[in-house]
mmCIF file of C-alpha atoms in Angstrom:
data_model
loop_
_atom_site.group_PDB
_atom_site.id
_atom_site.type_symbol
_atom_site.label_atom_id
_atom_site.label_comp_id
_atom_site.label_asym_id
_atom_site.label_seq_id
_atom_site.Cartn_x
_atom_site.Cartn_y
_atom_site.Cartn_z
ATOM 1 C CA MET A 1 0.352 -0.290 -0.080
ATOM 2 C CA ASP A 2 1.198 3.552 -0.651
ATOM 3 C CA LEU A 3 1.851 6.412 1.775
ATOM 4 C CA ARG A 4 -0.422 7.866 1.183
ATOM 5 C CA SER A 5 -3.268 5.129 0.767
ATOM 6 C CA ALA A 6 -2.428 3.728 4.090
ATOM 7 C CA GLU A 7 -2.804 7.035 6.246
ATOM 8 C CA LEU A 8 -6.689 7.822 4.680
ATOM 9 C CA THR A 9 -7.025 3.982 5.599
ATOM 10 C CA LYS A 10 -6.379 5.177 9.168
ATOM 11 C CA TYR A 11 -8.559 7.450 8.781
ATOM 12 C CA ALA A 12 -10.707 5.888 7.489
ATOM 13 C CA ALA A 13 -11.546 3.007 9.912
ATOM 14 C CA ASN A 14 -12.452 5.690 13.126
ATOM 15 C CA ALA A 15 -13.744 7.767 10.658
ATOM 16 C CA PHE A 16 -16.557 4.560 9.700
ATOM 17 C CA LEU A 17 -16.813 3.076 13.621
ATOM 18 C CA ALA A 18 -17.842 6.243 14.729
ATOM 19 C CA THR A 19 -20.517 7.011 11.621
ATOM 20 C CA LYS A 20 -22.100 3.344 12.695
ATOM 21 C CA ILE A 21 -22.264 4.804 16.081
ATOM 22 C CA SER A 22 -23.553 8.158 15.485
ATOM 23 C CA PHE A 23 -26.148 6.353 12.817
ATOM 24 C CA MET A 24 -27.439 4.295 16.240
ATOM 25 C CA ASN A 25 -27.689 7.389 18.342
ATOM 26 C CA GLU A 26 -29.586 8.427 15.273
ATOM 27 C CA MET A 27 -32.238 5.940 15.077
ATOM 28 C CA ALA A 28 -32.158 6.161 19.108
ATOM 29 C CA ASN A 29 -33.680 9.400 19.117
ATOM 30 C CA LEU A 30 -35.975 8.216 15.964
ATOM 31 C CA ALA A 31 -37.025 5.474 18.207
ATOM 32 C CA GLU A 32 -37.869 7.123 20.531
ATOM 33 C CA LEU A 33 -40.339 9.145 18.707
ATOM 34 C CA PHE A 34 -41.538 5.995 17.085
ATOM 35 C CA ALA A 35 -42.605 4.252 20.730
ATOM 36 C CA ALA A 36 -39.830 1.370 19.582
ATOM 37 C CA ASP A 37 -37.375 -0.247 21.238
ATOM 38 C CA ILE A 38 -33.605 0.504 19.731
ATOM 39 C CA GLU A 39 -32.214 -2.686 21.709
ATOM 40 C CA MET A 40 -35.101 -4.867 20.108
ATOM 41 C CA VAL A 41 -33.502 -2.492 16.275
ATOM 42 C CA ARG A 42 -30.437 -3.183 17.137
ATOM 43 C CA LYS A 43 -31.134 -7.267 17.941
ATOM 44 C CA GLY A 44 -32.955 -7.318 14.474
ATOM 45 C CA ILE A 45 -30.859 -5.595 12.155
ATOM 46 C CA GLY A 46 -27.766 -7.363 13.647
ATOM 47 C CA ALA A 47 -28.891 -9.981 13.665
ATOM 48 C CA ASP A 48 -28.044 -9.295 9.080
ATOM 49 C CA PRO A 49 -24.296 -10.498 8.228
ATOM 50 C CA ARG A 50 -23.802 -7.588 6.676
ATOM 51 C CA ILE A 51 -24.055 -5.378 9.535
ATOM 52 C CA GLY A 52 -23.339 -6.866 12.385
ATOM 53 C CA TYR A 53 -23.003 -6.149 15.608
ATOM 54 C CA ASP A 54 -19.432 -4.366 16.623
ATOM 55 C CA PHE A 55 -20.389 -0.685 17.265
ATOM 56 C CA ILE A 56 -24.375 -0.522 16.275
ATOM 57 C CA TYR A 57 -25.040 -0.048 20.909
ATOM 58 C CA PRO A 58 -26.955 3.499 21.646
ATOM 59 C CA GLY A 59 -25.860 5.431 23.892
ATOM 60 C CA CYS A 60 -24.532 8.546 24.717
ATOM 61 C CA GLY A 61 -22.000 9.322 22.869
ATOM 62 C CA TYR A 62 -18.349 8.155 21.485
ATOM 63 C CA GLY A 63 -15.228 10.192 23.214
ATOM 64 C CA GLY A 64 -11.514 9.637 23.910
ATOM 65 C CA ALA A 65 -8.563 10.264 21.106
ATOM 66 C CA CYS A 66 -8.631 8.588 18.650
ATOM 67 C CA PHE A 67 -12.883 9.500 17.333
ATOM 68 C CA PRO A 68 -13.369 13.202 17.777
ATOM 69 C CA LYS A 69 -10.035 14.097 16.429
ATOM 70 C CA ASP A 70 -9.420 11.720 13.522
ATOM 71 C CA VAL A 71 -13.017 13.108 12.423
ATOM 72 C CA ARG A 72 -11.653 16.552 12.669
ATOM 73 C CA ALA A 73 -8.616 15.488 10.621
ATOM 74 C CA LEU A 74 -10.032 13.898 7.818
ATOM 75 C CA LYS A 75 -13.108 16.532 8.094
ATOM 76 C CA SER A 76 -10.329 19.732 7.769
ATOM 77 C CA SER A 77 -8.389 17.283 4.747
ATOM 78 C CA ALA A 78 -11.277 17.246 3.144
ATOM 79 C CA SER A 79 -11.346 21.110 3.498
ATOM 80 C CA GLU A 80 -8.043 21.377 2.288
ATOM 81 C CA VAL A 81 -8.638 20.687 -1.203
ATOM 82 C CA GLY A 82 -12.683 21.791 -1.580
ATOM 83 C CA TYR A 83 -14.365 19.091 -0.530
ATOM 84 C CA GLU A 84 -17.050 19.509 2.287
ATOM 85 C CA PRO A 85 -17.740 15.730 3.683
ATOM 86 C CA ALA A 86 -21.496 15.716 4.364
ATOM 87 C CA ILE A 87 -21.242 13.072 6.469
ATOM 88 C CA LEU A 88 -18.444 13.308 8.502
ATOM 89 C CA HIS A 89 -20.381 17.006 9.718
ATOM 90 C CA ALA A 90 -23.089 14.814 9.916
ATOM 91 C CA VAL A 91 -21.235 11.895 12.580
ATOM 92 C CA GLU A 92 -19.865 14.578 14.567
ATOM 93 C CA SER A 93 -22.889 17.139 15.197
ATOM 94 C CA VAL A 94 -24.770 13.398 16.221
ATOM 95 C CA ASN A 95 -21.846 12.778 18.572
ATOM 96 C CA GLU A 96 -22.436 16.164 20.429
ATOM 97 C CA SER A 97 -26.233 16.249 20.342
ATOM 98 C CA GLN A 98 -26.479 12.808 21.711
ATOM 99 C CA LYS A 99 -23.927 14.318 24.558
ATOM 100 C CA LEU A 100 -26.285 16.108 25.860
ATOM 101 C CA LYS A 101 -29.319 13.271 26.194
ATOM 102 C CA LEU A 102 -28.060 12.668 29.619
ATOM 103 C CA GLY A 103 -28.555 15.329 31.150
ATOM 104 C CA SER A 104 -31.647 16.636 29.217
ATOM 105 C CA ASN A 105 -33.292 13.085 30.302
ATOM 106 C CA ILE A 106 -32.246 14.901 34.022
ATOM 107 C CA LEU A 107 -33.829 17.915 33.011
ATOM 108 C CA ASP A 108 -36.596 17.050 31.489
ATOM 109 C CA CYS A 109 -37.732 14.728 34.817
ATOM 110 C CA TYR A 110 -37.298 17.476 37.540
ATOM 111 C CA GLY A 111 -39.149 20.007 35.174
ATOM 112 C CA GLY A 112 -36.093 22.117 34.629
ATOM 113 C CA ASP A 113 -34.874 23.158 38.073
ATOM 114 C CA LEU A 114 -32.062 20.389 39.339
ATOM 115 C CA ARG A 115 -31.095 22.811 42.121
ATOM 116 C CA GLY A 116 -30.589 20.775 45.598
ATOM 117 C CA ARG A 117 -30.455 17.549 43.292
ATOM 118 C CA VAL A 118 -27.434 15.477 44.127
ATOM 119 C CA PHE A 119 -26.714 12.883 41.575
ATOM 120 C CA ALA A 120 -24.622 9.162 41.786
ATOM 121 C CA LEU A 121 -22.154 9.281 38.489
ATOM 122 C CA TRP A 122 -21.178 5.607 37.332
ATOM 123 C CA GLY A 123 -18.652 5.965 34.604
ATOM 124 C CA LEU A 124 -16.092 8.867 34.230
ATOM 125 C CA ALA A 125 -14.287 7.404 31.685
ATOM 126 C CA PHE A 126 -15.159 7.219 27.901
ATOM 127 C CA LYS A 127 -15.392 3.770 27.747
ATOM 128 C CA ALA A 128 -15.046 0.852 30.323
ATOM 129 C CA ASN A 129 -11.136 -0.654 31.090
ATOM 130 C CA THR A 130 -10.098 2.795 30.466
ATOM 131 C CA GLY A 131 -8.917 6.192 32.937
ATOM 132 C CA ASP A 132 -9.130 8.513 29.405
ATOM 133 C CA MET A 133 -11.951 11.229 30.001
ATOM 134 C CA ARG A 134 -10.410 12.612 26.746
ATOM 135 C CA GLU A 135 -13.982 13.987 24.266
ATOM 136 C CA ALA A 136 -15.682 11.695 27.268
ATOM 137 C CA PRO A 137 -19.369 12.036 27.619
ATOM 138 C CA SER A 138 -19.577 12.260 31.084
ATOM 139 C CA ARG A 139 -17.648 15.692 31.154
ATOM 140 C CA THR A 140 -20.203 17.520 28.871
ATOM 141 C CA LEU A 141 -23.021 15.489 31.698
ATOM 142 C CA LEU A 142 -21.194 17.088 34.804
ATOM 143 C CA GLU A 143 -20.728 20.757 33.732
ATOM 144 C CA ASP A 144 -24.835 20.516 32.695
ATOM 145 C CA LEU A 145 -25.798 19.377 36.123
ATOM 146 C CA TRP A 146 -22.839 21.637 37.962
ATOM 147 C CA GLN A 147 -24.761 24.952 35.726
ATOM 148 C CA ALA A 148 -27.799 22.863 36.987
ATOM 149 C CA GLY A 149 -27.348 24.048 40.275
ATOM 150 C CA ALA A 150 -26.933 19.891 41.469
ATOM 151 C CA ARG A 151 -24.295 18.615 43.278
ATOM 152 C CA VAL A 152 -22.147 15.063 41.931
ATOM 153 C CA ARG A 153 -20.706 11.609 43.617
ATOM 154 C CA ALA A 154 -18.708 10.031 41.078
ATOM 155 C CA PHE A 155 -17.345 6.659 40.938
ATOM 156 C CA ASP A 156 -14.666 5.529 38.306
ATOM 157 C CA PRO A 157 -12.380 2.661 38.750
ATOM 158 C CA GLU A 158 -10.568 4.481 36.938
ATOM 159 C CA ALA A 159 -10.615 7.592 35.581
ATOM 160 C CA MET A 160 -11.099 9.797 39.098
ATOM 161 C CA PRO A 161 -7.558 11.122 39.312
ATOM 162 C CA GLU A 162 -8.457 12.054 35.511
ATOM 163 C CA CYS A 163 -11.234 13.866 37.108
ATOM 164 C CA LEU A 164 -9.691 15.864 39.608
ATOM 165 C CA ARG A 165 -7.157 16.970 36.962
ATOM 166 C CA LEU A 166 -9.308 18.054 35.012
ATOM 167 C CA TYR A 167 -11.658 20.023 37.385
ATOM 168 C CA GLY A 168 -10.023 19.930 40.464
ATOM 169 C CA GLU A 169 -11.469 20.565 44.448
ATOM 170 C CA ARG A 170 -15.180 21.453 43.920
ATOM 171 C CA SER A 171 -17.566 22.484 45.973
ATOM 172 C CA ASP A 172 -20.256 20.345 43.367
ATOM 173 C CA LEU A 173 -18.039 16.641 42.750
ATOM 174 C CA GLU A 174 -17.673 14.180 45.376
ATOM 175 C CA LEU A 175 -15.152 11.439 43.927
ATOM 176 C CA VAL A 176 -16.105 8.120 46.379
ATOM 177 C CA ASP A 177 -14.681 5.617 46.561
ATOM 178 C CA SER A 178 -17.629 2.466 45.628
ATOM 179 C CA LYS A 179 -20.430 2.228 43.346
ATOM 180 C CA GLU A 180 -22.440 1.738 46.766
ATOM 181 C CA GLU A 181 -20.484 5.246 48.694
ATOM 182 C CA ALA A 182 -22.176 6.829 45.204
ATOM 183 C CA LEU A 183 -25.503 6.161 45.536
ATOM 184 C CA THR A 184 -25.731 7.944 50.162
ATOM 185 C CA GLY A 185 -27.578 10.985 49.840
ATOM 186 C CA ALA A 186 -28.603 11.230 45.796
ATOM 187 C CA ASP A 187 -31.476 12.006 44.192
ATOM 188 C CA ALA A 188 -31.084 9.619 41.584
ATOM 189 C CA LEU A 189 -28.646 8.058 39.276
ATOM 190 C CA VAL A 190 -26.731 7.904 36.279
ATOM 191 C CA VAL A 191 -24.651 5.060 34.102
ATOM 192 C CA VAL A 192 -22.011 6.572 32.323
ATOM 193 C CA THR A 193 -19.683 4.109 31.500
ATOM 194 C CA ASP A 194 -20.076 0.079 30.866
ATOM 195 C CA TRP A 195 -17.661 -0.646 32.953
ATOM 196 C CA GLN A 196 -18.440 -4.926 34.446
ATOM 197 C CA SER A 197 -18.879 -4.374 37.323
ATOM 198 C CA PHE A 198 -22.365 -1.804 37.203
ATOM 199 C CA LYS A 199 -23.841 -4.017 34.098
ATOM 200 C CA ALA A 200 -25.501 -6.598 37.506
ATOM 201 C CA PRO A 201 -26.146 -4.223 40.508
ATOM 202 C CA ASP A 202 -27.879 -4.539 43.200
ATOM 203 C CA PHE A 203 -31.456 -2.875 42.637
ATOM 204 C CA ASP A 204 -33.773 -3.937 46.138
ATOM 205 C CA SER A 205 -30.398 -1.427 47.688
ATOM 206 C CA ILE A 206 -30.697 0.886 44.346
ATOM 207 C CA ARG A 207 -34.065 1.412 45.134
ATOM 208 C CA ARG A 208 -33.928 2.032 48.912
ATOM 209 C CA THR A 209 -31.035 4.336 48.879
ATOM 210 C CA LEU A 210 -31.978 6.591 46.481
ATOM 211 C CA LYS A 211 -33.699 8.934 47.204
ATOM 212 C CA ASP A 212 -35.969 8.983 44.070
ATOM 213 C CA ALA A 213 -35.319 5.725 42.925
ATOM 214 C CA CYS A 214 -34.742 6.772 40.112
ATOM 215 C CA VAL A 215 -31.916 5.792 37.081
ATOM 216 C CA PHE A 216 -30.924 7.112 34.185
ATOM 217 C CA ASP A 217 -29.068 5.182 31.805
ATOM 218 C CA GLY A 218 -26.761 5.818 29.297
ATOM 219 C CA ARG A 219 -25.638 2.425 27.915
ATOM 220 C CA ASN A 220 -28.596 0.225 27.855
ATOM 221 C CA LEU A 221 -26.942 -1.517 30.765
ATOM 222 C CA TYR A 222 -31.119 -2.825 32.003
ATOM 223 C CA ASP A 223 -33.715 -4.247 31.044
ATOM 224 C CA PRO A 224 -37.111 -1.591 31.597
ATOM 225 C CA GLN A 225 -38.512 -5.057 32.870
ATOM 226 C CA VAL A 226 -36.605 -5.807 35.252
ATOM 227 C CA MET A 227 -36.680 -1.996 36.172
ATOM 228 C CA ARG A 228 -39.834 -1.587 36.882
ATOM 229 C CA ARG A 229 -40.073 -5.002 39.140
ATOM 230 C CA TYR A 230 -37.745 -3.584 41.140
ATOM 231 C CA GLY A 231 -39.717 -0.214 41.582
ATOM 232 C CA LEU A 232 -37.117 1.638 39.999
ATOM 233 C CA ARG A 233 -38.251 4.714 37.297
ATOM 234 C CA TYR A 234 -35.937 3.524 34.527
ATOM 235 C CA TYR A 235 -35.070 6.207 31.395
ATOM 236 C CA SER A 236 -32.265 4.737 28.961
ATOM 237 C CA ILE A 237 -31.506 5.497 25.283
ATOM 238 C CA GLY A 238 -34.082 5.022 22.372
ATOM 239 C CA ARG A 239 -36.452 2.920 24.662
ATOM 240 C CA LEU A 240 -39.671 4.377 27.169
ATOM 241 C CA PRO A 241 -39.029 5.744 30.206
ATOM 242 C CA VAL A 242 -41.002 2.416 32.941
#
């Protein structure tokens, strides 16, 4: 492979994966409007071998070092040669909007007023198994919650030192030692990162500890019917609230 083709291949690969994520998030937003379940849609289209299941999980947006940087770099390089890459513009636009999704759901649930509210945050890293918070959806959410007057009790297995480096000591942010401790004194739980340790929690304990027994799931980790059985109000991505 020649050098030009190799360089474009690298950028094209990451841009294509980012495109799959943004496409699924777009479908998730439509699913809510159409009263459909994006998880059913995901399983349906993923069963087609031409599509498969990789990178078709809806959520609260992608982050990290590679996808945002490479999409922007490819957009910039395209503009330099006089080409406007419409799909790449849309991928980035959808992702930036999707990062606002959790905060919007929370504001809607509480009538736009979060003053005096406390939220338990499970996850700060842009994905599991890393401490990286570069362009993480958690950063958009944290800043939205703080701007609305809320306080946050956050836990992440790896990313809390990075969160402290980014934001320093704040009266509206408390970094705690466990996911259970994050729930103490909180009105609601917000799941931002799909860490394995978050996937099978003690739902009884969550319901007893939270003041409002309310969960906002930015990664669709839980079954809505299970949440209903445990008496938890549940807001996810691309599925109607229960």
